[in-house]
Structure formats: structure tokens, C-alpha cells
Amino acid sequence: MTSEIQKFLLLIITEFNRLFYIISFIKVYRPKKMTSTTKRQISIQQLPSNFRDMYPHDLQFYQNTPFGEIMLDELQEISETRLKVLTLVERIHLLKLSMPVSKRKAALVRELRKLGLNESARLINNPGCKSHTDMDIYVRRRDHISHVILRSVVAFDVHKKCWFFKQEARLFKWRFSSLDNEGYRHFMQIYNFDFEPISQNEKDKIKEYLQVSSLHISDIDSMQFYKVPFSHVPSLVKKRKVFVKQGIAFIPEKDMGFVFTSYFRKILLSALEGARETRAKLYNDERFTRIFANLENIIHTENTVLVQDEDIQQYVSLERLDELSGTSYPFCMRVLHKALRKNHHLTHGGRVQYGLFLKGIGISLSDAMTLWKSEFTKVMNEAAFEKEHIYQIRFIFGEEGSRRDYQPYPCSKIMESIVAPRDYHGCPFKHMLRDVLEDELVDCGFNKLERSAITTLSRDDQYQAACNKYYEIKHGCFNDSPFKHPNVYFNESVKHHISYYNHGKIQFLVRSYVSNNSRFCTKRKTKLTLRLSIKDLTSENEDTW
């Protein structure tokens, strides 16, 4: 009887500990009522009588710990939605680098509405604190919880933590740009910022300096400026976009987003450290560990390689793959493409490595299917191809199985490949036999000295340096940062060739102009200034330039 009582007490203590971890994760008023976990609901605390005290503003620093009750399914759903938003933030940032923040934010809102994520779109576009309906509070709370959950999800993965940190900082900056004057000042009041605005008399004394440092502001007189320690705005100081006097930076109101983004970064950095401890406490709770594992699998940190300029996208097509393999493919992909054309077949590792690379450079699923089918059906019938290979091709593009957005392999993963004698995948500088590597470099048209430079690096286990030397010889240029991804290599190669092509056209046009106006060369020394854009070099403009 005593042993049964001990077992019962042990069970109670175990359940109490599990409950304590959950309460400490999403903390923290004294609980009045605990509900059963059999309904897949986490019992945390009762909601406060007035949630408006917790969420008075659309924009948050996420310093407090959320509380209340939330279903596990909803917890996973809002976290997955936030990951979709952050992924879009990254892609739009990379595609629209030349655009101001306002236009990038507008592009993000459009994409979110296309995906049906109207709740997120509305929150990003809100001016701050004009509305406090139940729906506004509900959306702000979900925003808060999803951020805190993802902090714990990425806590133990350095790369994912870095990715999350960058995207959250960008999202905060874009959302800050939506605030109107009332929303901006209320935000300062909530978080007790007391930056001193400069007086009109002080503005008049330094007006000349403010105009020089703030060229993007058309009306200096109507713009409010604040005094901020220069150490709080290193990005503005670095770019010489702010006037600094005696350690004080004079920041226009429209640029105060830089100040608050800097604060947000510091807060988030500290919170990510604390998230490690929080997640460790929940390690034995299967409900959370399962959700965290699912969310971790969704996060990808290599999306940058799938983002290309329009010029690159126009340069890539199924018909040009043979040409591109000779001019812009990294050596590992050139070897795979050559083997596919020669043998009309690649083993599983080669199909995955090359298939993901093709996806990354912009080849569509239908074009990829055409390529693989046209080659494989030369050594097998169509029925066998459909049975053995169609599913895998669709799987790579996220159309089958888990439907994940699989990313092209980085160099680190390619070099970890296990390669058998019949395989062509992996890194040729690491896995290829020396005499075979020599023959492949001869096929590339390299002379003996060039081949020696590459093979020496390969023999010394400097595989990325060998790849970088291959690029330099191929393109006749110096590259000071070795590539870590084959798709980045491809993008940079295509940009190089496009730039070289346009430079050649400019030289041709200048020679033609000077020869037709020889007085510029013979009678006087005149400086000729050219102002050309790429569109000026199209065929219809060449005659009228």
C-alpha cells in the first residue's frame, strides 16, 4: 500500500513540474482555473480583465511574456504564418534592394494578401494605435505569441537564429515606417523614450548642416529633429546621412526608425539568449518538442540563392543550358550536365544535386521534366521513366511528399556527399580522381599552367579555393571572396557576362560616335561624358543615341 502511495505522489509531482514549465514559458498571472490537457489546450492563466493594458499599440518590442490560454493547433498555425511572413520579408528585401523601405513594405503587403494572410497584412500596414477593437487586440496578441515561440524554436541553431534575427529586424523596421505621427509618439511614450526635440532657434543655427546631411528631406523647416547619442545610429553615421555634433546625432523624425530598430536588435539579441533556457525547460514536454521540431523543419536559411535579378531570369532557359554549362556553371554542375548529355542518366545523388541547382537558377518544373524525360527516354522507355523518376522530380519542386520548398545544396553539403565509382555528383575537386580531374580541365580548354594552379589547390584540400581559381581563369578576373554555393557562383557568372556584354556595346558606341565626330579627337582635348542606362543600349535606341 505504501509503494502505491509513493507512486501516486511521484505522478503528482511529475505533472506539477510539467505544468510549472508551461506556466513559466508563457507566464504569468496567478492562475484561477486550470483546464484539462486532454482537449489539446495549454492551461496557462486566465486572461486579464483588460487586455488593452497589455497591447496598447500595433508595434511591440516583445519584452513581456505572453499569458492566457491558446490551443496547440492555433499555436502551431500562428507560428507557421509568421515564418511565411519572415520568408517573404527576406525574398522581397533581396529582390528590391534598390527600393526604399516604403515600397518594399507595400510589396510585402501585396504578397501577403495574395496568400490570404490578411491579418498579417493589416497588422504591418496599421498606423499604430488608431483602433483598439477586440479584433485589434486579438491580432496583436497572436503577433506577440508567435514571435516568442519562434525565438525558442531557433534558440539552439546558430544559422536559423541569425536568419530569424535579420528578418525580424527588417520586419520591425518596415512596420515602423507605417506609423503616423500619433502612432510614433504613442510608441515613444509606451516605452519611455525621452529623446529631446530641437528647438526652432537651435534648428536655425545648424540648418545648413541639416540640409547637407538630410538631402532626402525636401522641407527641413517643417521636419522635427531629435537629439540622439550617435552610438545609437551607427548605420546612419557610417553612411554620412546624419549631422553629428559633440557626440549627438540630429535625427529627422522620419529616420527615427533607425534608432528604434537598433533598440529592437539589442532587445531581441538578449531575448534569444533567454530563449535557450526556456526551451531547455520544455525539453521533456512532447507537445512542445513536436511543435518545435515541425517549425524547425520549415525554416530554410538558403533562400537567397533562389533570388535573381530580372536580367538573370531572362538569360536562363531550357534551350540555353548547354551554353550556360560552358560559360556560367560551376565545375561540379558542368560535370553533371556533361554526364547527363553523354550517358542519358544520373544516379540518385546526381539527380537531386543537379535538379535542385536547376530549380535554383530558374528552370521551371515543366522544363525540368522535359529535360529529364528527353535524356532518360534515350536509354529507357517512357513507362519506366514515369514509374521511376517523375515522382522524384516533382518532389524536388515541392509538388509531392511533404511539399517542402527544397533548396539547392550549398558547397558544404555537396562536399559531404558519399560518391561511388558510377557517380558524378559531389565536389569534383574533392571526390574526382586526379587523372580524371586533369582530363576534365583539359576539356574546359585550360592550358597546363592553369590546370596546375587548380589541381595544386585541390591536392592541398583547398577545394573552395580551387573552385574560385576555376572561376577566375574562366572569367579573366580576380575574385576575393570564394563561393560557398553553386547557385551564387552561377548568378555572379551571369552578371559578369551581362556586364561584359554591355561594356562591349558601350565601347562600340563610343568608337562610332568619336569616329563620326573626329573633331573631339584631333582639334581639341574635350572631355566626353556618357550617361547611358541599359535600356539605352537596346537595338531600337542604338541609331538614335
Coordinates of C-alpha atoms in Angstrom, one line a residue:
M1 CA 0.0 0.0 0.0
T2 CA 2.9 2.3 0.9
S3 CA 4.5 1.8 -2.5
E4 CA 1.3 2.6 -4.3
I5 CA 1.0 5.9 -2.4
Q6 CA 4.6 6.7 -3.3
K7 CA 3.9 6.1 -7.0
F8 CA 0.8 8.3 -6.8
L9 CA 2.8 11.1 -5.1
L10 CA 5.6 10.8 -7.7
L11 CA 3.0 11.1 -10.5
I12 CA 1.5 14.2 -8.9
I13 CA 5.0 15.8 -8.6
T14 CA 5.8 15.0 -12.3
E15 CA 2.6 16.5 -13.5
F16 CA 3.2 19.6 -11.3
N17 CA 6.6 20.1 -12.9
R18 CA 5.3 19.8 -16.4
L19 CA 2.6 22.4 -15.5
F20 CA 5.2 24.7 -13.9
Y21 CA 7.4 24.6 -17.1
I22 CA 4.4 25.6 -19.2
I23 CA 3.4 28.4 -16.9
S24 CA 7.0 29.7 -16.9
F25 CA 7.1 29.6 -20.7
I26 CA 4.1 31.8 -21.3
K27 CA 3.9 33.5 -18.0
V28 CA 2.1 34.8 -15.6
Y29 CA -0.7 36.0 -13.5
R30 CA -1.8 33.7 -10.7
P31 CA -4.0 31.0 -12.3
K32 CA -7.6 30.9 -11.2
K33 CA -8.7 27.8 -13.2
M34 CA -6.8 25.1 -14.9
T35 CA -8.4 23.2 -17.8
S36 CA -7.8 19.6 -18.9
T37 CA -5.0 19.0 -21.4
T38 CA -7.0 16.2 -22.9
K39 CA -8.6 18.8 -25.2
R40 CA -5.2 19.7 -26.6
Q41 CA -5.3 23.0 -24.8
I42 CA -2.4 24.5 -22.9
S43 CA -3.6 25.8 -19.5
I44 CA -1.7 28.9 -18.7
Q45 CA -3.6 31.7 -16.9
Q46 CA -6.9 33.4 -17.1
L47 CA -6.9 36.5 -19.3
P48 CA -6.6 39.8 -17.5
S49 CA -9.8 41.9 -17.2
N50 CA -8.4 44.5 -19.7
F51 CA -6.1 43.2 -22.5
R52 CA -5.7 46.7 -23.8
D53 CA -3.2 47.3 -21.0
M54 CA -1.0 44.6 -22.4
Y55 CA -1.4 45.5 -26.1
P56 CA -1.9 49.3 -26.5
H57 CA 0.0 49.5 -29.8
D58 CA 0.3 47.6 -33.0
L59 CA 4.1 47.6 -32.8
Q60 CA 5.9 45.8 -30.0
F61 CA 9.3 45.2 -28.6
Y62 CA 8.1 41.8 -27.3
Q63 CA 9.8 42.3 -23.9
N64 CA 6.9 40.9 -21.8
T65 CA 6.0 37.2 -21.7
P66 CA 2.6 36.4 -23.1
F67 CA -0.1 34.8 -20.9
G68 CA -3.6 33.3 -21.3
E69 CA -4.9 30.2 -23.0
I70 CA -4.2 29.0 -26.5
M71 CA -4.9 25.8 -28.4
L72 CA -1.9 23.8 -29.5
D73 CA -3.2 23.8 -33.1
E74 CA -3.5 27.6 -33.1
L75 CA -0.1 27.9 -31.6
Q76 CA 1.4 26.0 -34.5
E77 CA -0.7 27.8 -37.0
I78 CA 0.3 31.3 -36.0
S79 CA 3.9 30.3 -35.8
E80 CA 3.8 28.9 -39.3
T81 CA 2.1 32.0 -40.6
R82 CA 4.9 34.2 -39.0
L83 CA 7.5 32.0 -40.7
K84 CA 5.8 32.6 -44.1
V85 CA 5.8 36.4 -43.4
L86 CA 9.5 36.3 -42.5
T87 CA 10.4 34.3 -45.6
L88 CA 8.6 36.9 -47.8
V89 CA 10.5 39.7 -45.9
E90 CA 13.8 38.1 -46.9
R91 CA 12.8 37.5 -50.5
I92 CA 11.4 41.0 -51.1
H93 CA 14.4 42.5 -49.4
L94 CA 16.7 40.8 -51.8
L95 CA 14.7 41.4 -54.9
K96 CA 14.0 45.1 -54.1
L97 CA 17.4 46.2 -52.8
S98 CA 17.2 49.4 -54.7
M99 CA 13.8 50.3 -53.4
P100 CA 13.0 52.4 -50.4
V101 CA 11.5 50.8 -47.3
S102 CA 8.0 52.0 -48.1
K103 CA 7.9 50.3 -51.4
R104 CA 9.4 47.0 -50.0
K105 CA 6.7 47.1 -47.3
A106 CA 4.0 47.7 -49.9
A107 CA 5.3 44.7 -51.9
L108 CA 5.2 42.6 -48.8
V109 CA 1.6 43.6 -48.1
R110 CA 0.5 42.7 -51.6
E111 CA 2.1 39.3 -51.4
L112 CA 0.5 38.6 -48.1
R113 CA -2.9 39.5 -49.4
K114 CA -2.3 37.2 -52.4
L115 CA -1.6 34.4 -50.0
G116 CA -4.8 35.2 -48.0
L117 CA -2.8 36.3 -44.9
N118 CA -4.9 39.5 -44.5
E119 CA -4.4 39.5 -40.7
S120 CA -0.6 39.9 -41.1
A121 CA -1.0 42.4 -43.9
R122 CA -3.3 44.6 -41.8
L123 CA -1.0 44.5 -38.8
I124 CA 2.0 45.5 -41.0
N125 CA 0.1 48.4 -42.6
N126 CA -1.5 49.8 -39.4
P127 CA -0.6 53.3 -38.3
G128 CA -0.1 52.3 -34.7
C129 CA -2.9 53.0 -32.3
K130 CA -5.9 54.4 -34.0
S131 CA -8.1 51.4 -33.3
H132 CA -8.5 49.2 -30.2
T133 CA -11.2 46.8 -31.1
D134 CA -11.4 43.2 -29.9
M135 CA -10.0 42.1 -33.2
D136 CA -7.1 44.5 -33.0
I137 CA -6.2 43.2 -29.5
Y138 CA -6.6 39.6 -30.8
V139 CA -4.2 40.1 -33.7
R140 CA -1.6 41.9 -31.5
R141 CA -1.7 39.0 -29.0
R142 CA -1.2 36.4 -31.7
D143 CA 1.7 38.5 -33.1
H144 CA 3.3 38.5 -29.7
I145 CA 2.9 34.8 -29.0
S146 CA 4.2 33.7 -32.5
H147 CA 7.3 35.9 -32.0
V148 CA 8.1 34.4 -28.6
I149 CA 7.5 30.8 -29.8
L150 CA 9.9 31.2 -32.8
R151 CA 12.5 32.7 -30.5
S152 CA 12.6 29.3 -28.7
V153 CA 12.4 27.4 -32.0
V154 CA 15.6 28.8 -33.3
A155 CA 17.4 29.1 -29.9
F156 CA 19.9 26.2 -30.4
D157 CA 20.6 26.6 -34.2
V158 CA 23.1 29.4 -34.9
H159 CA 22.2 29.7 -38.6
K160 CA 18.5 29.8 -38.0
K161 CA 18.9 32.1 -35.1
C162 CA 20.8 34.5 -37.3
W163 CA 18.2 34.3 -40.1
F164 CA 15.4 34.9 -37.6
F165 CA 17.2 37.9 -36.1
K166 CA 17.7 39.6 -39.5
Q167 CA 14.2 39.0 -40.8
E168 CA 12.6 40.2 -37.5
A169 CA 14.7 43.4 -37.5
R170 CA 13.7 44.1 -41.1
L171 CA 10.0 43.4 -40.4
F172 CA 10.2 45.7 -37.4
K173 CA 11.7 48.5 -39.5
W174 CA 9.1 48.1 -42.2
R175 CA 6.3 48.1 -39.7
F176 CA 7.7 51.2 -38.0
S177 CA 7.5 53.0 -41.3
S178 CA 3.7 52.6 -41.3
L179 CA 3.3 54.6 -38.1
D180 CA 1.7 58.0 -38.3
N181 CA 2.7 60.9 -36.0
E182 CA 0.3 59.8 -33.3
G183 CA 1.4 56.2 -33.5
Y184 CA 5.0 57.2 -33.4
R185 CA 4.7 59.5 -30.4
H186 CA 2.5 57.0 -28.5
F187 CA 5.1 54.3 -29.1
M188 CA 7.8 56.6 -27.6
Q189 CA 5.5 57.2 -24.6
I190 CA 4.8 53.5 -24.0
Y191 CA 8.5 52.5 -23.9
N192 CA 9.6 55.7 -22.1
F193 CA 11.8 57.2 -24.7
D194 CA 12.6 60.8 -23.9
F195 CA 14.6 61.9 -26.9
E196 CA 14.8 65.7 -26.9
P197 CA 13.4 67.5 -29.9
I198 CA 15.5 70.5 -31.0
S199 CA 14.0 74.0 -30.8
Q200 CA 13.4 76.2 -33.7
N201 CA 16.2 78.5 -32.6
E202 CA 18.7 75.6 -32.5
K203 CA 17.5 74.4 -35.9
D204 CA 18.1 77.8 -37.5
K205 CA 21.7 77.7 -36.2
I206 CA 22.5 74.4 -37.8
K207 CA 20.1 74.4 -40.7
E208 CA 22.8 74.5 -43.3
Y209 CA 24.4 71.2 -41.9
L210 CA 20.9 69.6 -41.6
Q211 CA 20.2 70.3 -45.2
V212 CA 23.6 68.7 -46.3
S213 CA 23.1 65.6 -44.2
S214 CA 19.4 65.1 -45.0
L215 CA 19.3 65.6 -48.7
H216 CA 16.3 63.2 -48.9
I217 CA 14.1 65.7 -46.9
S218 CA 12.7 68.4 -49.1
D219 CA 11.3 70.7 -46.3
I220 CA 13.8 71.0 -43.4
D221 CA 11.7 73.7 -41.7
S222 CA 8.6 71.5 -41.2
M223 CA 10.5 68.4 -40.1
Q224 CA 11.0 67.7 -36.5
F225 CA 14.6 66.7 -35.4
Y226 CA 15.6 64.8 -32.3
K227 CA 18.8 64.6 -30.4
V228 CA 20.1 61.1 -30.1
P229 CA 23.5 59.7 -29.0
F230 CA 25.5 59.0 -32.2
S231 CA 26.2 55.4 -30.9
H232 CA 22.5 54.6 -31.3
V233 CA 22.6 55.1 -35.1
P234 CA 25.8 53.6 -36.4
S235 CA 24.3 52.8 -39.8
L236 CA 23.4 56.5 -40.4
V237 CA 26.8 57.7 -39.2
K238 CA 28.6 55.1 -41.4
K239 CA 26.7 56.3 -44.5
R240 CA 27.1 60.0 -43.6
K241 CA 23.4 60.5 -43.5
V242 CA 23.2 62.4 -40.2
F243 CA 24.7 65.5 -38.7
V244 CA 26.7 64.8 -35.6
K245 CA 27.9 67.5 -33.1
Q246 CA 29.7 66.8 -29.8
G247 CA 28.6 63.1 -29.8
I248 CA 24.9 64.0 -30.5
A249 CA 23.2 63.0 -33.8
F250 CA 20.4 65.2 -35.1
I251 CA 17.9 62.7 -36.5
P252 CA 14.8 63.7 -38.6
E253 CA 11.6 62.3 -37.3
K254 CA 11.1 60.1 -40.5
D255 CA 14.5 58.5 -39.8
M256 CA 13.9 57.6 -36.2
G257 CA 13.1 54.1 -37.3
F258 CA 16.8 53.5 -37.4
V259 CA 17.0 54.4 -33.7
F260 CA 14.2 52.1 -32.6
T261 CA 15.4 49.3 -34.9
S262 CA 18.7 49.5 -33.2
Y263 CA 17.0 49.2 -29.8
F264 CA 14.9 46.3 -31.1
R265 CA 18.0 44.4 -32.2
K266 CA 19.6 44.7 -28.7
I267 CA 16.4 43.6 -27.0
L268 CA 16.0 40.6 -29.5
L269 CA 19.6 39.6 -29.0
S270 CA 19.1 39.4 -25.3
A271 CA 15.8 37.6 -25.6
L272 CA 17.3 35.0 -27.9
E273 CA 19.8 34.1 -25.2
G274 CA 17.0 33.7 -22.6
A275 CA 15.0 31.6 -25.1
R276 CA 17.6 28.8 -24.8
E277 CA 16.8 28.4 -21.1
T278 CA 13.1 28.5 -21.8
R279 CA 13.3 25.8 -24.4
A280 CA 15.5 23.6 -22.2
K281 CA 12.8 23.7 -19.5
L282 CA 10.3 22.3 -22.1
Y283 CA 12.6 19.6 -23.3
N284 CA 10.5 16.8 -21.7
D285 CA 7.2 18.1 -22.9
E286 CA 6.3 16.2 -26.0
R287 CA 3.6 18.6 -27.0
F288 CA 6.1 21.5 -27.4
T289 CA 9.0 19.5 -28.7
R290 CA 6.9 18.1 -31.5
I291 CA 5.7 21.6 -32.5
F292 CA 9.3 23.0 -32.3
A293 CA 10.6 20.1 -34.5
N294 CA 8.0 20.8 -37.1
L295 CA 8.7 24.5 -37.2
E296 CA 12.4 24.0 -37.3
N297 CA 12.0 21.8 -40.5
I298 CA 10.1 24.7 -42.2
I299 CA 12.9 27.2 -41.7
H300 CA 15.4 27.5 -44.5
T301 CA 18.4 29.8 -44.5
E302 CA 19.5 29.4 -48.1
N303 CA 16.6 31.3 -49.8
T304 CA 19.0 33.9 -51.1
V305 CA 20.3 31.7 -53.9
L306 CA 16.8 31.5 -55.4
V307 CA 16.5 35.2 -55.8
Q308 CA 17.8 36.6 -59.1
D309 CA 17.7 39.8 -61.0
E310 CA 15.4 40.1 -64.0
D311 CA 18.5 40.2 -66.2
I312 CA 19.5 36.7 -64.9
Q313 CA 16.0 35.3 -65.2
Q314 CA 15.8 36.5 -68.9
Y315 CA 19.2 34.9 -69.5
V316 CA 18.2 31.4 -68.4
S317 CA 16.1 29.0 -70.5
L318 CA 16.0 25.3 -71.2
E319 CA 17.4 25.8 -74.7
R320 CA 20.5 27.6 -73.3
L321 CA 21.6 25.1 -70.7
D322 CA 24.3 23.6 -73.0
E323 CA 25.7 27.1 -73.5
L324 CA 25.4 28.1 -69.8
S325 CA 27.1 24.9 -68.7
G326 CA 30.2 26.0 -70.6
T327 CA 30.1 29.7 -69.6
S328 CA 28.5 30.0 -66.2
Y329 CA 28.1 26.6 -64.5
P330 CA 30.4 25.9 -61.5
F331 CA 32.6 22.9 -62.3
C332 CA 30.5 20.5 -60.3
M333 CA 27.4 21.3 -62.3
R334 CA 29.3 21.3 -65.6
V335 CA 30.4 17.7 -64.8
L336 CA 26.9 16.6 -64.0
H337 CA 25.4 18.2 -67.1
K338 CA 28.1 16.7 -69.4
A339 CA 27.4 13.3 -67.8
L340 CA 23.7 13.6 -68.3
R341 CA 24.1 14.5 -72.0
K342 CA 26.7 11.7 -72.6
N343 CA 25.1 8.9 -70.6
H344 CA 21.5 10.0 -70.6
H345 CA 21.3 9.0 -67.0
L346 CA 22.4 10.2 -63.5
T347 CA 22.3 8.2 -60.3
H348 CA 20.1 9.4 -57.4
G349 CA 22.6 11.7 -55.8
G350 CA 23.4 13.4 -59.2
R351 CA 19.7 13.8 -60.0
V352 CA 19.0 15.5 -56.7
Q353 CA 22.1 17.7 -56.7
Y354 CA 21.6 18.8 -60.3
G355 CA 17.8 19.0 -60.1
L356 CA 17.9 21.4 -57.1
F357 CA 20.6 23.5 -58.9
L358 CA 18.3 23.8 -62.0
K359 CA 15.4 24.8 -59.8
G360 CA 17.6 27.5 -58.2
I361 CA 18.7 29.1 -61.5
G362 CA 15.1 29.4 -62.5
I363 CA 14.2 26.3 -64.5
S364 CA 10.5 25.6 -64.1
L365 CA 9.1 22.2 -63.2
S366 CA 7.7 21.7 -66.7
D367 CA 11.1 22.5 -68.3
A368 CA 12.9 20.3 -65.8
M369 CA 10.5 17.4 -66.6
T370 CA 11.2 18.0 -70.3
L371 CA 14.9 17.9 -69.8
W372 CA 15.0 14.7 -67.7
K373 CA 12.5 12.9 -69.9
S374 CA 14.3 13.8 -73.2
E375 CA 17.5 12.3 -71.8
F376 CA 16.3 9.3 -69.8
T377 CA 14.0 8.0 -72.5
K378 CA 17.0 7.5 -74.8
V379 CA 18.0 4.6 -72.6
M380 CA 14.6 3.5 -71.2
N381 CA 11.0 3.5 -72.3
E382 CA 8.6 6.2 -71.3
A383 CA 6.6 4.0 -69.0
A384 CA 9.7 3.2 -67.0
F385 CA 10.7 6.8 -66.8
E386 CA 7.2 7.8 -65.5
K387 CA 7.3 5.0 -62.9
E388 CA 10.8 5.5 -61.6
H389 CA 11.5 9.3 -61.9
I390 CA 8.5 11.6 -62.2
Y391 CA 7.7 11.4 -58.5
Q392 CA 11.2 12.4 -57.5
I393 CA 11.3 15.4 -60.0
R394 CA 8.0 16.7 -58.6
F395 CA 9.2 16.0 -55.1
I396 CA 12.3 18.2 -55.6
F397 CA 10.0 21.1 -56.7
G398 CA 7.7 20.6 -53.6
E399 CA 4.8 19.1 -55.5
E400 CA 4.8 15.7 -53.8
G401 CA 5.5 14.2 -50.4
S402 CA 5.9 16.8 -47.6
R403 CA 5.7 19.6 -50.3
R404 CA 8.6 21.5 -48.8
D405 CA 10.4 24.2 -50.6
Y406 CA 13.7 22.3 -51.0
Q407 CA 16.7 24.5 -51.5
P408 CA 19.8 23.9 -53.8
Y409 CA 22.7 22.3 -51.9
P410 CA 25.4 24.6 -50.6
C411 CA 29.1 23.7 -51.2
S412 CA 29.4 22.3 -47.6
K413 CA 26.7 19.7 -48.2
I414 CA 28.0 18.8 -51.7
M415 CA 31.4 18.2 -50.2
E416 CA 29.9 15.8 -47.6
S417 CA 28.4 13.6 -50.4
I418 CA 29.2 9.9 -50.5
V419 CA 30.3 9.2 -54.0
A420 CA 30.6 5.7 -55.6
P421 CA 32.5 4.8 -58.8
R422 CA 29.5 5.3 -61.1
D423 CA 28.5 8.7 -59.5
Y424 CA 29.2 12.1 -60.9
H425 CA 27.8 14.2 -58.1
G426 CA 29.7 15.7 -55.1
C427 CA 32.6 18.1 -55.4
P428 CA 35.0 17.1 -58.3
F429 CA 37.9 19.0 -56.6
K430 CA 37.4 16.7 -53.6
H431 CA 36.0 13.4 -55.0
M432 CA 37.3 13.1 -58.5
L433 CA 40.4 11.1 -59.3
R434 CA 43.5 13.2 -60.2
D435 CA 43.8 12.0 -63.8
V436 CA 40.1 12.3 -64.4
L437 CA 40.1 15.8 -63.0
E438 CA 43.0 16.7 -65.3
D439 CA 41.1 15.4 -68.3
E440 CA 38.0 17.4 -67.4
L441 CA 40.1 20.6 -67.1
V442 CA 41.6 19.9 -70.5
D443 CA 38.1 19.6 -71.8
C444 CA 37.4 23.0 -70.3
G445 CA 40.2 24.4 -72.5
F446 CA 42.7 25.3 -69.7
N447 CA 46.4 25.2 -70.5
K448 CA 48.9 23.3 -68.5
L449 CA 49.8 26.3 -66.2
E450 CA 46.1 26.9 -65.4
R451 CA 45.4 23.3 -64.8
S452 CA 48.4 23.1 -62.5
A453 CA 47.2 26.0 -60.4
I454 CA 43.8 24.4 -59.9
T455 CA 45.0 20.8 -59.2
T456 CA 47.6 22.0 -56.7
L457 CA 44.9 23.7 -54.6
S458 CA 42.7 20.5 -55.0
R459 CA 45.6 18.3 -53.9
D460 CA 46.1 20.5 -50.8
D461 CA 42.5 20.0 -49.8
Q462 CA 41.7 23.7 -50.6
Y463 CA 38.5 22.8 -52.6
Q464 CA 36.8 26.1 -52.4
A465 CA 40.0 27.9 -53.4
A466 CA 40.3 25.5 -56.4
C467 CA 36.7 26.4 -57.4
N468 CA 37.5 30.1 -57.0
K469 CA 40.6 29.7 -59.2
Y470 CA 38.4 27.9 -61.8
Y471 CA 36.1 30.9 -61.8
E472 CA 38.9 33.4 -62.1
I473 CA 40.5 31.7 -65.1
K474 CA 37.1 31.2 -66.7
H475 CA 36.1 34.8 -66.4
G476 CA 39.5 36.5 -66.6
C477 CA 39.0 38.4 -63.4
F478 CA 40.0 38.5 -59.7
N479 CA 37.5 37.2 -57.1
D480 CA 38.5 37.9 -53.5
S481 CA 35.6 36.0 -51.8
P482 CA 35.4 32.3 -52.6
F483 CA 31.9 30.9 -53.4
K484 CA 30.1 28.8 -50.8
H485 CA 27.1 27.9 -53.1
P486 CA 27.0 26.8 -56.7
N487 CA 23.9 28.9 -57.4
V488 CA 25.7 32.0 -56.1
Y489 CA 28.6 31.1 -58.4
F490 CA 26.1 30.9 -61.3
N491 CA 24.4 34.2 -60.5
E492 CA 27.7 36.1 -60.3
S493 CA 29.0 34.5 -63.5
V494 CA 25.9 35.5 -65.5
K495 CA 26.1 39.1 -64.0
H496 CA 29.7 39.1 -65.1
H497 CA 28.9 38.1 -68.7
I498 CA 26.0 40.6 -68.9
S499 CA 28.2 43.4 -67.6
Y500 CA 31.0 42.4 -70.1
Y501 CA 28.5 42.3 -73.0
N502 CA 27.0 45.8 -72.1
H503 CA 30.6 47.2 -71.7
G504 CA 31.4 46.0 -75.1
K505 CA 28.4 47.7 -76.6
I506 CA 29.3 50.9 -74.9
Q507 CA 32.8 50.8 -76.3
F508 CA 31.4 50.2 -79.8
L509 CA 29.0 53.1 -79.5
V510 CA 31.7 55.4 -78.2
R511 CA 34.1 54.5 -81.0
S512 CA 31.3 55.0 -83.5
Y513 CA 30.5 58.4 -82.1
V514 CA 34.1 59.6 -81.9
S515 CA 34.9 58.4 -85.4
N516 CA 31.8 60.3 -86.7
N517 CA 32.8 63.4 -84.7
S518 CA 36.6 63.4 -85.2
R519 CA 37.0 67.0 -84.1
F520 CA 36.8 65.6 -80.5
C521 CA 40.0 63.7 -81.1
T522 CA 42.0 65.9 -83.4
K523 CA 41.2 69.6 -82.9
R524 CA 40.9 69.9 -79.1
K525 CA 41.0 67.8 -76.0
T526 CA 37.4 67.6 -74.9
K527 CA 36.1 65.5 -72.0
L528 CA 33.4 63.3 -73.3
T529 CA 30.8 62.3 -70.6
L530 CA 28.4 59.4 -71.3
R531 CA 25.1 59.0 -69.4
L532 CA 23.8 55.6 -70.5
S533 CA 21.4 53.2 -69.0
I534 CA 20.9 49.6 -70.1
K535 CA 17.6 50.4 -71.9
D536 CA 19.6 53.0 -74.0
L537 CA 21.6 50.1 -75.4
T538 CA 18.7 48.2 -77.0
S539 CA 18.7 47.8 -80.7
E540 CA 15.9 50.3 -81.3
N541 CA 17.9 53.1 -79.4
E542 CA 21.3 52.5 -80.9
D543 CA 20.7 54.5 -84.0
T544 CA 19.3 57.5 -82.1
W545 CA 21.8 57.6 -79.3

